[in-house]
Coordinates of C-alpha atoms in Angstrom, one line a residue:
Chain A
X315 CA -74.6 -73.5 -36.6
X316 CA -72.9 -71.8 -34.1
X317 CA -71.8 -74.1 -31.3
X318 CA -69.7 -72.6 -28.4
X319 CA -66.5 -74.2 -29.5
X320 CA -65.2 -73.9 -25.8
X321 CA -67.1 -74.4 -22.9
X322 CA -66.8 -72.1 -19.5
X323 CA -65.4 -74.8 -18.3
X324 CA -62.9 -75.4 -20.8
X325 CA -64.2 -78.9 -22.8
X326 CA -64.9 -79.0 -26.5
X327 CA -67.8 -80.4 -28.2
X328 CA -67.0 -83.9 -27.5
X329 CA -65.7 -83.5 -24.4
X330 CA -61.6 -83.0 -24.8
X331 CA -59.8 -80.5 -23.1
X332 CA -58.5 -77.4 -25.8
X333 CA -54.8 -79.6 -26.0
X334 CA -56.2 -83.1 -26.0
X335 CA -56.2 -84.9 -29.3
X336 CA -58.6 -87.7 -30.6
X337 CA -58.3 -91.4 -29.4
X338 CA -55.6 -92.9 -31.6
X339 CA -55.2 -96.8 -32.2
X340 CA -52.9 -98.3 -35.0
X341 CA -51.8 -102.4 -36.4
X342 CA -49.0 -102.6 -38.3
X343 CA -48.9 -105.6 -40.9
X344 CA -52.9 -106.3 -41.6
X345 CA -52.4 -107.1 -45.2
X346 CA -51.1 -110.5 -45.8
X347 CA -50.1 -109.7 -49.9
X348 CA -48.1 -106.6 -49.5
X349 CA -44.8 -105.5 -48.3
X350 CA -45.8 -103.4 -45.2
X351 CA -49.4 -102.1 -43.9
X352 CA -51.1 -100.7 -41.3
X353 CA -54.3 -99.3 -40.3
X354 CA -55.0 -96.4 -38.6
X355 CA -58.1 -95.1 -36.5
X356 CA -58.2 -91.4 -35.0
X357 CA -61.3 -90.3 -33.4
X358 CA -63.9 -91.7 -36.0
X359 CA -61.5 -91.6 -39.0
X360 CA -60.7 -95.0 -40.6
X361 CA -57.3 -95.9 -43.1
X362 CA -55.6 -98.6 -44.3
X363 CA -52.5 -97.7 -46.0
X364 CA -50.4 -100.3 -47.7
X365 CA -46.8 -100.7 -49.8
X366 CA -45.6 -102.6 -52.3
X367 CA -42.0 -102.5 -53.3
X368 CA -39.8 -101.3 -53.5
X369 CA -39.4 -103.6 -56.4
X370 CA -38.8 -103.2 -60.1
X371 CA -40.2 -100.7 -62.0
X372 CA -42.9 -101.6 -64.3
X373 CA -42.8 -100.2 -67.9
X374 CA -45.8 -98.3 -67.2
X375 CA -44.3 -96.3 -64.8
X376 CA -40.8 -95.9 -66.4
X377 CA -40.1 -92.3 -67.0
X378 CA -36.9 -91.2 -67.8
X379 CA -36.9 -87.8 -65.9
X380 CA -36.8 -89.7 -62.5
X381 CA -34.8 -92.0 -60.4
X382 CA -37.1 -93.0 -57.9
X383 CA -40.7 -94.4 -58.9
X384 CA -42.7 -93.0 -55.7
X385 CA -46.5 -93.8 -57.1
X386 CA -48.8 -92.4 -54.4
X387 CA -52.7 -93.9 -54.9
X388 CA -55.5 -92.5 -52.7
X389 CA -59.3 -93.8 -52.2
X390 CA -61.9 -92.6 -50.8
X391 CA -64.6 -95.5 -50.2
X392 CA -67.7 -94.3 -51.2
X393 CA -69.4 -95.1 -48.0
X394 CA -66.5 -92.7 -45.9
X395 CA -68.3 -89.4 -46.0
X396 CA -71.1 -88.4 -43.5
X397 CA -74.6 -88.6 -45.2
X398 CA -75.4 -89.6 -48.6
X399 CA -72.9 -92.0 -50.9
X400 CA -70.3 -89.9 -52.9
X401 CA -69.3 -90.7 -55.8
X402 CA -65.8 -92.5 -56.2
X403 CA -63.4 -89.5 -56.5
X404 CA -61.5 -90.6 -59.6
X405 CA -58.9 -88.8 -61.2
X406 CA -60.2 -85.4 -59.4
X407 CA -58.1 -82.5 -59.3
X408 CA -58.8 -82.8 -55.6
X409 CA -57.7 -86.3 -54.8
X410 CA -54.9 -85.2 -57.9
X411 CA -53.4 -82.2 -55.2
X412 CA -53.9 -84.6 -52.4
X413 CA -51.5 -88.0 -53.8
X414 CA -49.3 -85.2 -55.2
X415 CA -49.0 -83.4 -51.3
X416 CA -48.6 -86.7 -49.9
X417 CA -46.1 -87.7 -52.4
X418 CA -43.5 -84.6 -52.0
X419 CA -44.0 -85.0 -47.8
X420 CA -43.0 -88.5 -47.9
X421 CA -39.6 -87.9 -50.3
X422 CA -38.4 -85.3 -48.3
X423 CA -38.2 -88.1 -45.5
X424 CA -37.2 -91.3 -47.2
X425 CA -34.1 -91.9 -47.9
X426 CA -34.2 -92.1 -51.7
X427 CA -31.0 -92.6 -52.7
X428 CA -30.9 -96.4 -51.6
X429 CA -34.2 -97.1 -53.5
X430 CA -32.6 -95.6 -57.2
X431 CA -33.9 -97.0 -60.4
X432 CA -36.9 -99.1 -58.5
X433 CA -40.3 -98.3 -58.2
X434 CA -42.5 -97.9 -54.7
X435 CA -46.1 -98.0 -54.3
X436 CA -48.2 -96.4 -51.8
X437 CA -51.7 -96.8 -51.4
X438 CA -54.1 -95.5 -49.0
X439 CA -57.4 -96.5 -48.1
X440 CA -59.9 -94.1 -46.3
X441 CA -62.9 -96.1 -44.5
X442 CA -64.1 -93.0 -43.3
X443 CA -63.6 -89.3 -42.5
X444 CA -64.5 -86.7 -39.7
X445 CA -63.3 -83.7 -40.2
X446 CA -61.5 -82.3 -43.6
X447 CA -58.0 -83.4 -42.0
X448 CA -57.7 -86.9 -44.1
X449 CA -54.4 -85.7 -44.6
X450 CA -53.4 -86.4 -41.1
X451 CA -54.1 -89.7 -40.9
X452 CA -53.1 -90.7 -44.1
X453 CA -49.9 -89.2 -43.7
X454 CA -49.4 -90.9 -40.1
X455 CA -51.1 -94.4 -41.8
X456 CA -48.4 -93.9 -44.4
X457 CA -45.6 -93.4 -41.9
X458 CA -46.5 -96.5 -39.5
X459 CA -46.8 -98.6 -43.7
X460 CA -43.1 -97.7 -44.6
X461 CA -41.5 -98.1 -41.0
X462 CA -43.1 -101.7 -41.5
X463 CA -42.0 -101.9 -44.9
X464 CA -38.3 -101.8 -43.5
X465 CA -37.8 -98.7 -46.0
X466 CA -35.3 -96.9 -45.0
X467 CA -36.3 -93.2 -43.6
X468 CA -34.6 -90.1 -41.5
X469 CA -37.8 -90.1 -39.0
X470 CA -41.3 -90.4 -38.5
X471 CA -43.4 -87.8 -40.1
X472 CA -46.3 -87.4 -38.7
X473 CA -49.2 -84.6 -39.5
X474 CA -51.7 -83.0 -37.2
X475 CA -54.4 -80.2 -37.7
X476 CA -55.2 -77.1 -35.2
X477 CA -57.9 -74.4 -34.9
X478 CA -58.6 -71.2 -32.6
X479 CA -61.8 -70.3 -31.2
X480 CA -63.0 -66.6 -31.5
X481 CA -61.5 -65.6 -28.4
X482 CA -57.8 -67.0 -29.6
X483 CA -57.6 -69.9 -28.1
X484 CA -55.4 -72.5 -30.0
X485 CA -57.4 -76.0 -30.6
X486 CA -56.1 -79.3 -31.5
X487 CA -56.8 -82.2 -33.6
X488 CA -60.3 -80.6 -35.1
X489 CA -63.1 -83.0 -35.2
X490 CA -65.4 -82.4 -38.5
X491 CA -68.1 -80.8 -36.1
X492 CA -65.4 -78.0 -34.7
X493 CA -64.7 -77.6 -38.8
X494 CA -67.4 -76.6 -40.3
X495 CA -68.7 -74.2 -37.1
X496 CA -66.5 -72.0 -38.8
X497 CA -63.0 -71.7 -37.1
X498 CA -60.0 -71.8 -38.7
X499 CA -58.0 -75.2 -39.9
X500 CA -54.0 -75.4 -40.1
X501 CA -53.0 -78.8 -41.2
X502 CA -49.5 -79.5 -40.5
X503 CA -47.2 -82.1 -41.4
X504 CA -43.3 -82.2 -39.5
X505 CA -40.4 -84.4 -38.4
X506 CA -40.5 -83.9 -34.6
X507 CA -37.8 -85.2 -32.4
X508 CA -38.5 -86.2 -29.1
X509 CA -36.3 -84.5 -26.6
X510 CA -35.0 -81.3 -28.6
X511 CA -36.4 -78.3 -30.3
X512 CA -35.5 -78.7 -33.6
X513 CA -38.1 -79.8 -36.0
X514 CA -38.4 -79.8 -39.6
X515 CA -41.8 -78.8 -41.1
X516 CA -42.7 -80.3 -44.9
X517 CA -46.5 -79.3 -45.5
X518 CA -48.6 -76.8 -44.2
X519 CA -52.2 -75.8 -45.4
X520 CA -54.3 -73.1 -44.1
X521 CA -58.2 -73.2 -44.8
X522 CA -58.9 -69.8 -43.8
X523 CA -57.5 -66.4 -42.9
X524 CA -57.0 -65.3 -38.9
X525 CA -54.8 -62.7 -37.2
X526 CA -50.8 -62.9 -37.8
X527 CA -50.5 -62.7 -33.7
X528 CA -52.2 -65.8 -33.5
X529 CA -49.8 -67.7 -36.1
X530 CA -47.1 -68.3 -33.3
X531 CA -49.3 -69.8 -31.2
X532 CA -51.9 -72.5 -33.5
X533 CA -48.5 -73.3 -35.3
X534 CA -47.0 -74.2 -31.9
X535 CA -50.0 -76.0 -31.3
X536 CA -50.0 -78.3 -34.1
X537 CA -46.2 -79.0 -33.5
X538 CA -46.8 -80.1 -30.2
X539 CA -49.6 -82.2 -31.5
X540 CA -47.4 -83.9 -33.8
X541 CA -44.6 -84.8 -31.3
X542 CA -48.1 -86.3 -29.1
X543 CA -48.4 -87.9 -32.1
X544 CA -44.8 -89.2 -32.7
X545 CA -44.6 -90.6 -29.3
X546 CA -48.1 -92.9 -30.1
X547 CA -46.5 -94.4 -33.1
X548 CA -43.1 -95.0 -31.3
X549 CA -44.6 -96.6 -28.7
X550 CA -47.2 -98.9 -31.5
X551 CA -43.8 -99.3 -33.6
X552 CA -41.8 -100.8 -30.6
X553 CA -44.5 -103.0 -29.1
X554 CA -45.0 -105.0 -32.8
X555 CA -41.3 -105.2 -33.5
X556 CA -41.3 -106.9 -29.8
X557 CA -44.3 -108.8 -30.7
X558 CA -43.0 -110.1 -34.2
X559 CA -39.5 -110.4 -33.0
X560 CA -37.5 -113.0 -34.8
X561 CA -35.9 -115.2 -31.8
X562 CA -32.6 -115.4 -33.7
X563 CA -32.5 -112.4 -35.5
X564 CA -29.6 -111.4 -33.3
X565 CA -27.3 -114.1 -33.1
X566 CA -27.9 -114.8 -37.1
Chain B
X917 CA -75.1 -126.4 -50.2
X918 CA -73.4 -125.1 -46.9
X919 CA -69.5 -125.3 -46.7
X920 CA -67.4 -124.2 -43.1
X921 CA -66.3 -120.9 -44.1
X922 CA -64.3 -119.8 -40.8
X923 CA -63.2 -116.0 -40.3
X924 CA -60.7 -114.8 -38.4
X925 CA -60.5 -111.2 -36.5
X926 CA -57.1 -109.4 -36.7
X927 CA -58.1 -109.0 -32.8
X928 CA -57.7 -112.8 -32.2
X929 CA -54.7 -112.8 -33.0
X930 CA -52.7 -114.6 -30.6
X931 CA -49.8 -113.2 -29.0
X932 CA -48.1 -116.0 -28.4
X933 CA -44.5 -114.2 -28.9
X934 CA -44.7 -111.9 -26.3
X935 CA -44.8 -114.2 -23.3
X936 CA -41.6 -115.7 -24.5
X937 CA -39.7 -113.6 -23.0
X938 CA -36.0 -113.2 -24.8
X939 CA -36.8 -109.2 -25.2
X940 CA -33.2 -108.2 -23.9
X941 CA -31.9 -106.8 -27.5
X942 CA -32.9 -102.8 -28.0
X943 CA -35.1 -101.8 -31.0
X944 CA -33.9 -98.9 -32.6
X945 CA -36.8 -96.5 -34.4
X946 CA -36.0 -94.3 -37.4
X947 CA -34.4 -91.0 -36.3
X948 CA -33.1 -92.4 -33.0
X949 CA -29.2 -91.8 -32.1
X950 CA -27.3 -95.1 -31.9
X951 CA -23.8 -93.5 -31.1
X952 CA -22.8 -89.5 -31.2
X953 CA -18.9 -91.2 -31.5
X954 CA -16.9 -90.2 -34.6
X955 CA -14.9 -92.8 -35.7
X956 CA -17.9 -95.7 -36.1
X957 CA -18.7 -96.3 -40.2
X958 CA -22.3 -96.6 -41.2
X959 CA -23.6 -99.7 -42.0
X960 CA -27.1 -100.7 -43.9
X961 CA -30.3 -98.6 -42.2
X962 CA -28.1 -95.8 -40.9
X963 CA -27.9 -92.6 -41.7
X964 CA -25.6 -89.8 -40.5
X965 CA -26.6 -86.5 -39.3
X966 CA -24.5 -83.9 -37.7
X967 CA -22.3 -86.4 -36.6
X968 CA -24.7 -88.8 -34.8
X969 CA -25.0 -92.0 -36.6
X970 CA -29.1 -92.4 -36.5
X971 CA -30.8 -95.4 -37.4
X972 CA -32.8 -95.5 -40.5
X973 CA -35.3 -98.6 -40.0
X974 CA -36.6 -100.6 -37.2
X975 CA -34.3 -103.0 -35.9
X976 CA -31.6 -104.5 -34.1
X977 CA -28.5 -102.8 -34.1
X978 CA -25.3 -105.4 -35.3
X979 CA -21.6 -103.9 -34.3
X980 CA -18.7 -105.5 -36.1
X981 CA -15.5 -103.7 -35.3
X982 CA -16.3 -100.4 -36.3
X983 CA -19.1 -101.2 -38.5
X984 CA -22.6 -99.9 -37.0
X985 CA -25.6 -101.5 -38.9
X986 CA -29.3 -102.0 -37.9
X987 CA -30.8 -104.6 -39.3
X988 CA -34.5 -104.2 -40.1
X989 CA -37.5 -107.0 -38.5
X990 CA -38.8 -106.9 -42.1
X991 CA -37.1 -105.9 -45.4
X992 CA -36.8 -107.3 -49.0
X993 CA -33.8 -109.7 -50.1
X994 CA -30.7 -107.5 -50.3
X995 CA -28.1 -110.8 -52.0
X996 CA -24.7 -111.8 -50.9
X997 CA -22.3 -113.4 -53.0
X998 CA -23.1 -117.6 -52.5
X999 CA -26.8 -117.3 -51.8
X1000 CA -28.9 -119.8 -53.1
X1001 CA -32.3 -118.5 -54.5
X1002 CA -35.4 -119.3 -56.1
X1003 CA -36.7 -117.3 -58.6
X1004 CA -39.0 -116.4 -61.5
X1005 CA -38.3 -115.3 -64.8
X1006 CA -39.8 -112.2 -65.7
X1007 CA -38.5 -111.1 -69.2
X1008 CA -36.0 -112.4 -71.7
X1009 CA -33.3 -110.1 -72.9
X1010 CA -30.7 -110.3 -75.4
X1011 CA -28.2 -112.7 -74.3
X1012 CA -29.7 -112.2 -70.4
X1013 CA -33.1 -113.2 -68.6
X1014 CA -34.5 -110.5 -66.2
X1015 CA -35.3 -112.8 -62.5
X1016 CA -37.8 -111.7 -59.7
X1017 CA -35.8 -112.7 -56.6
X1018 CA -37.7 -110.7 -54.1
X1019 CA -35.1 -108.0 -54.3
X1020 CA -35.3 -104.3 -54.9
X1021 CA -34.6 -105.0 -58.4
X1022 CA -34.9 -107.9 -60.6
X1023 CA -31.9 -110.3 -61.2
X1024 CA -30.3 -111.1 -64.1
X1025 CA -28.8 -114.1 -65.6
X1026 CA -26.5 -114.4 -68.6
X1027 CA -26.3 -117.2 -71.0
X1028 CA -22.7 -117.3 -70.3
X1029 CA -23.4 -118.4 -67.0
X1030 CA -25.5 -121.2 -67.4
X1031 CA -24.5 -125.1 -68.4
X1032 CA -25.9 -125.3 -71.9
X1033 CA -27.0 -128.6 -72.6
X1034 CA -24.7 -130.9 -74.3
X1035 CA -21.0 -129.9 -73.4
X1036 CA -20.3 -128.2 -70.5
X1037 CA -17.3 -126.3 -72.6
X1038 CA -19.5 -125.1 -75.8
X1039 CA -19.3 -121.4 -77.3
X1040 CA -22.1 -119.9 -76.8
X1041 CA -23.4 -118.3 -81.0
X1042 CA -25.8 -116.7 -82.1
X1043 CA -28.2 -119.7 -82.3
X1044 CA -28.3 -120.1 -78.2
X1045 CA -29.0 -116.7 -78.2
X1046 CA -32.6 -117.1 -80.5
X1047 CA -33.1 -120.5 -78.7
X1048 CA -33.5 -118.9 -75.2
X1049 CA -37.0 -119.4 -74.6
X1050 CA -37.0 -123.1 -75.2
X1051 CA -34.4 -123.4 -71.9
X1052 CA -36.1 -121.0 -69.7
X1053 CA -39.8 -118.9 -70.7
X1054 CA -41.3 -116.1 -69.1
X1055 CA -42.9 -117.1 -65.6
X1056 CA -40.5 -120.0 -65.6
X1057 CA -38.9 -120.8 -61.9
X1058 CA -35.8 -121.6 -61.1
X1059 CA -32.7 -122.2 -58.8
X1060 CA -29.9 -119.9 -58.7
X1061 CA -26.8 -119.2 -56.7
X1062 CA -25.5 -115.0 -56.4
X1063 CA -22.5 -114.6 -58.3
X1064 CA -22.4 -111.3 -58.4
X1065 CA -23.7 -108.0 -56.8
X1066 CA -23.6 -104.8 -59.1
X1067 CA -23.1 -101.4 -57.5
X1068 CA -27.1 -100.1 -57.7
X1069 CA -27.6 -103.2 -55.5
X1070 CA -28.9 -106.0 -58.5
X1071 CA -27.6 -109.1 -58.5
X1072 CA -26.3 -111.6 -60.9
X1073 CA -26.7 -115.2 -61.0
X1074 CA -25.6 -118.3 -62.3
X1075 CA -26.4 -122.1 -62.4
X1076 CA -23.0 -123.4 -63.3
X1077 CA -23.6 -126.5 -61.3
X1078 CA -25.9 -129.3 -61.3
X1079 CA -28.0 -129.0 -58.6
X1080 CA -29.3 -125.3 -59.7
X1081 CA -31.7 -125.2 -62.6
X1082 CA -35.0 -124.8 -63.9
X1083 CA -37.7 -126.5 -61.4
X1084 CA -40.5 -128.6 -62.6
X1085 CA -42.7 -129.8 -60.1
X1086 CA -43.6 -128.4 -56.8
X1087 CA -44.9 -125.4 -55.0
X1088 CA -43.5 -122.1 -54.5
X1089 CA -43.7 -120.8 -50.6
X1090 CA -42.7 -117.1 -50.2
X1091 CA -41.9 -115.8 -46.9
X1092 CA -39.9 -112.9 -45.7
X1093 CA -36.4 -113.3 -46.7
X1094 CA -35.3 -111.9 -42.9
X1095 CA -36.6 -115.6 -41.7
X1096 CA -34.0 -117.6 -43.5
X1097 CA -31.0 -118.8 -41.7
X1098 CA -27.8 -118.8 -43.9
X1099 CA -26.6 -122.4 -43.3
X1100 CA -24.0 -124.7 -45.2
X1101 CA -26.4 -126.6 -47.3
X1102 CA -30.1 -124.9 -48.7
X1103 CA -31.1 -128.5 -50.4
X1104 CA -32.8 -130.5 -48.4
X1105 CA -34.3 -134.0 -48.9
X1106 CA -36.5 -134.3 -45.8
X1107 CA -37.2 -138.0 -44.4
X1108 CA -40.9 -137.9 -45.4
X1109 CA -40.2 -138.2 -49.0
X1110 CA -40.3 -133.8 -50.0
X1111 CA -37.3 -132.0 -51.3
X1112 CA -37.2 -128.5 -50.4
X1113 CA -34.6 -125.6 -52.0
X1114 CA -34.8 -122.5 -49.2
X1115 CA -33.9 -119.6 -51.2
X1116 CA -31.8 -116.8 -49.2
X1117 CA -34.0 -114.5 -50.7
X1118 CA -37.2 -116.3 -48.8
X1119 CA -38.8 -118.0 -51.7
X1120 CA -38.8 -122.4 -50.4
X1121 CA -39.4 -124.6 -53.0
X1122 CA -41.3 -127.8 -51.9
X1123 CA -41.0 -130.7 -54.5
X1124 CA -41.3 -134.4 -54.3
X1125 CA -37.9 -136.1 -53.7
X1126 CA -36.7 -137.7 -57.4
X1127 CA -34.0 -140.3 -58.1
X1128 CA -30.4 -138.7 -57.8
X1129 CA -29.6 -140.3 -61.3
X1130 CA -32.7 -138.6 -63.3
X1131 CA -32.1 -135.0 -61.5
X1132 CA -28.6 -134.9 -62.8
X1133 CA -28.8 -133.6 -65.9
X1134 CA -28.1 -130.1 -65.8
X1135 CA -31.9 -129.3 -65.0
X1136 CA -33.3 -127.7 -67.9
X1137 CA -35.9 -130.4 -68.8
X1138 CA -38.6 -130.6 -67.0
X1139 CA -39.6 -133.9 -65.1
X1140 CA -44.0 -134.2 -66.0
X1141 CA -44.2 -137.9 -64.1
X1142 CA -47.3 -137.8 -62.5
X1143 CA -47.3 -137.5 -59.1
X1144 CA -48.7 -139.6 -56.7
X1145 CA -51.5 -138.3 -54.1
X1146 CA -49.4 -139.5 -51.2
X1147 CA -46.4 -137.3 -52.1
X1148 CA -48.6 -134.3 -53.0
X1149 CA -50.6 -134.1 -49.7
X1150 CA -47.0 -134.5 -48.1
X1151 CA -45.8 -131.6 -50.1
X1152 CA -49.0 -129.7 -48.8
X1153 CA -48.3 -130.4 -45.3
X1154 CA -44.5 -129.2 -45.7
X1155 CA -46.0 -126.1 -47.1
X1156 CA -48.1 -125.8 -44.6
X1157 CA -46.0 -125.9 -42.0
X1158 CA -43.4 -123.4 -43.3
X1159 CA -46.6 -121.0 -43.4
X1160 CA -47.1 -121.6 -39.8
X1161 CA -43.9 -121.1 -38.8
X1162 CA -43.6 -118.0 -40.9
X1163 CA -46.7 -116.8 -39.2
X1164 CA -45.0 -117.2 -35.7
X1165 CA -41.4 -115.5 -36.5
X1166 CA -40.0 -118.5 -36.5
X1167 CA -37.0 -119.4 -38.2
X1168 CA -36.8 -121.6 -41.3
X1169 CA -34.4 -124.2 -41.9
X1170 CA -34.6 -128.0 -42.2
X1171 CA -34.5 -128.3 -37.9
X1172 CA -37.5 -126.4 -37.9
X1173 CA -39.4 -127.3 -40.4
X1174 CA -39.0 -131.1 -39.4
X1175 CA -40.1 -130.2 -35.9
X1176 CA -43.1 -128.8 -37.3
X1177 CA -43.9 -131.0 -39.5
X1178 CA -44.0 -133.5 -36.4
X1179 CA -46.2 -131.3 -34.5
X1180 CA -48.5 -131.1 -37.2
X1181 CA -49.2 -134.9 -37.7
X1182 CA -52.0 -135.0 -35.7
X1183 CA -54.3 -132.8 -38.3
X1184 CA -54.8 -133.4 -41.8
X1185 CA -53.2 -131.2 -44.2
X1186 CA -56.2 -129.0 -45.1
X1187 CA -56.8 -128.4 -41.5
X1188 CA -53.0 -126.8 -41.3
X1189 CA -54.8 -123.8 -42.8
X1190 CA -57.4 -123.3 -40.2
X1191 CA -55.7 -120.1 -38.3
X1192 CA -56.1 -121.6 -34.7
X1193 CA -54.3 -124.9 -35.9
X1194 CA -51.9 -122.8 -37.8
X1195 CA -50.7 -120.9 -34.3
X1196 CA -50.6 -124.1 -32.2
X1197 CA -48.1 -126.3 -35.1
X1198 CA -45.9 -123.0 -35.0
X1199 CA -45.9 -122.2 -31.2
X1200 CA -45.3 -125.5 -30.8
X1201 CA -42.3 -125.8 -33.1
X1202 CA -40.9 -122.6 -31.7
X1203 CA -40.8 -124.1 -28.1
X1204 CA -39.1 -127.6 -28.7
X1205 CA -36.5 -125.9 -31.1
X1206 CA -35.5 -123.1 -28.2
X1207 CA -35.3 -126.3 -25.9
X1208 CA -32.9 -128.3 -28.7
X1209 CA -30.9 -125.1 -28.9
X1210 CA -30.5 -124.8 -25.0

């Protein structure tokens, strides 16, 4: 395949603009039986990431090395990948790297030292995929399930990919199709603050190699696509804690 | 055979809330500044970062004095000393039980703070220590008030009064704990014939109302009297109505739940459950009791 990853006229494939990301629409609280949830749809990728706890441990998961029980569970349905039905992922060395990436992101941001001796539970459901960056959304998914958890956390983390074309121009949010015509992928994950400069980065994974010049700017690229990013689930985060406000919550 | 299956849409969901106006408190997000001043103290959900107190869940933010806290739309039980719960026994220890109260981590409750039957003044030996399982068993449920809170944030209970024990018949309502109003009494024997406990930590008991003089008894023996089907679909419809009110934020205390009940008179108990009727019996509730609070 080799698709023109850029128009003359500066659209992409499907039609964005080189700094535009994917439509993004999010609930918060779907599941009825768990302690926070959401689901979250960018472009044509589907999750539904839920919590449970924190609570007490269970003996299974008692070890003694750790403090914190942070039990990170990922699924891939086996209708979510383009073309024929995969096989259920189970106890892969793939989906192994994956819970264990998502796992370290998300206790560099929770505040862990209120949740000692009890035991959390994240799960994550993927519906479907486009593009290799399931990451993204599960990480964002996972976000948008703890803030509605009420566990307690330093900020939103939210993760975004980037690409650049042959001519070095910086793409964001890569759609499966811009993937596999061959650029490369940078998969970020950050604590962006709206407003200043400062930002924290907690994950990054490269799928290819590419000039050092370039790093500057598809790093920037993906930062500024996570701060996008951050501002979406603000807004989604504000809007249901209007909608599911309790009417005496603040004269209680 | 066909039966009326109805499914609902998350996308139907009504939004009744929002037109209700009252938004005039700020939400604070994770990460965002509530005050760069020095000589506030952090409360629950904050944090501090280079000097900025920053909120650490989304919520309200509650100033007392000095004291900056944000408290969170929805969170699990964190006890107080005096709370009245409800909850279920999970594991029997030596000399303690292990209770699920819907906190972070489970409850416990000695044998030294419990009424042993027979003598409110006994010594508690070795043989009440073996005999533990025939007061209370695994899954059991029972009433509790929060003596105690421990530093990792457990609590410890006791039922060193009559009206706390083990419960017998009734159903179990769980709702989140952020929708119970602290109030002066949690017992409740509603005109219609249903008790209710409301747990602090958002577990309701529903139960039909029994003589004063049989309930007395320290309440570890279990009362099996059949029920009658008039008092169970009432206890249904109570139920019910919590779940609607839970369903629109509203909150849950013996005001509320009577006005709901009312409103939801005009449908049989069953119906209660279709998600429609459900919305209407809470929206309903939720507007007379902001007019009986005006």
């Amino acid at each position: 395949m080799n698709h023109e990853l850029i128009s003359p006229q500066g659209l992409r494939i499907d039609g964005r603009r080189q700094n535009e990301l994917r439509q993004i629409s999010i609930k918060l609280g779907v599941l009825d039986r768990c302690d926070g949830s959401s689901f979250y749809l960018h472009g044509n990728t589907k999750v539904i990431a839920s919590i449970s706890g924190p609570k007490h441990p269970s003996k299974a998961s008692s070890k003694k090395d750790e403090n914190f029980y942070f039990n990170v569970r990922v699924k891939f349905a086996t209708f979510s990948k383009n073309g024929e039905r995969q096989k259920v992922m189970k106890n892969s060395k793939l989906l192994g790297e994956f819970e264990l990436n998502l796992k370290n992101i998300f206790k560099s941001v929770i505040l862990v030292e209120k949740y000692e001796k009890s035991q959390l539970d994240l799960n994550i459901e993927i519906l479907q995929t486009d593009g290799g960056s399931e990451i993204c959304a599960a990480v964002n998914a996972a976000t948008l399930a703890l803030i509605d958890a009420g566990i307690c956390m330093r900020e939103y983390i939210c993760a975004c990919t980037a690409s650049l074309t042959s001519d070095g121009i910086p793409l964001l949010d890569v759609s499966h199709l811009e993937e596999i015509s061959g650029g490369p992928t940078l998969t970020i994950a950050a604590l962006p603050r709206i407003g200043d400069h400062d930002q924290s980065v907690s994950f990054v994974e490269l799928s290819q190699k590419f000039y050092l010049k370039d790093l500057n700017k598809i790093f920037d690229c993906a930062l500024r696509g996570c701060e996008k990013i951050r501002a979406i689930l603000d807004e989604a985060i504000r809007s249901n804690a209007n909608e599911t406000a309790i009417s005496e919550l603040t004269d209680n | 055979m066909t039966s009326n299956i109805k499914i609902n849409l998350l996308i139907d969901k009504p939004k009744y809330t929002a037109d209700l106006g009252d938004n005039n408190y700020r939400v604070f997000t994770p990460g965002e500044s509530i005050t760069e001043q020095k000589d506030f103290m952090r409360g629950h959900g904050t944090y501090v970062e280079n000097g900025e107190i920053k909120s650490s869940v989304v919520g309200v933010v509650k100033k007392i004095n000095k004291l900056i806290s944000v408290i969170p739309m929805k969170s699990k039980y964190t006890g107080e000393i005096g709370d009245v719960v409800v909850g279920r026994v999970t594991e029997i220890q030596k000399k303690r039980w292990k209770i699920d109260t819907n906190s972070r981590l489970d409850s416990v409750l000695l044998i030294s703070s419990i009424n042993l039957p027979g003598g409110e003044l006994r010594r508690r030996n070795a043989e009440d220590e073996q005999s533990m399982r025939k007061l209370l068993q695994e899954e059991d449920l029972l009433s509790a008030e929060v003596q105690n809170v421990f530093v990792d944030g457990s609590l410890s209970l006791h039922t060193r009064s009559l009206k706390y024990g083990k419960l017998s018949q009734g159903i179990l309502v769980s709702v989140s704990p952020s929708l119970i109003k602290r109030r002066k009494t949690h017992f409740h024997n509603l005109p219609c014939g249903v008790s209710i406990i409301i747990g602090n930590n958002g577990y309701v008991w529903v139960s039909p109302t029994v003589n004063v003089e049989l309930e007395g008894q320290g309440g570890f023996t279990q009362n099996l009297e059949a029920v009658s089907k008039t008092d169970r679909e009432m206890i249904v419809r109570i139920k019910n109505c919590i779940l609607a009110l839970s369903s629109c934020y509203v909150m849950i205390y013996d005001t509320s739940i009577m006005l709901a009940y009312e409103e939801s008179l005009k449908y049989e108990p069953k119906d209660l459950l279709n998600q429609d009727i459900m919305y209407e019996v809470g929206f309903n509730a939720k507007q007379r009791l902001l007019m009986v609070n005006q």
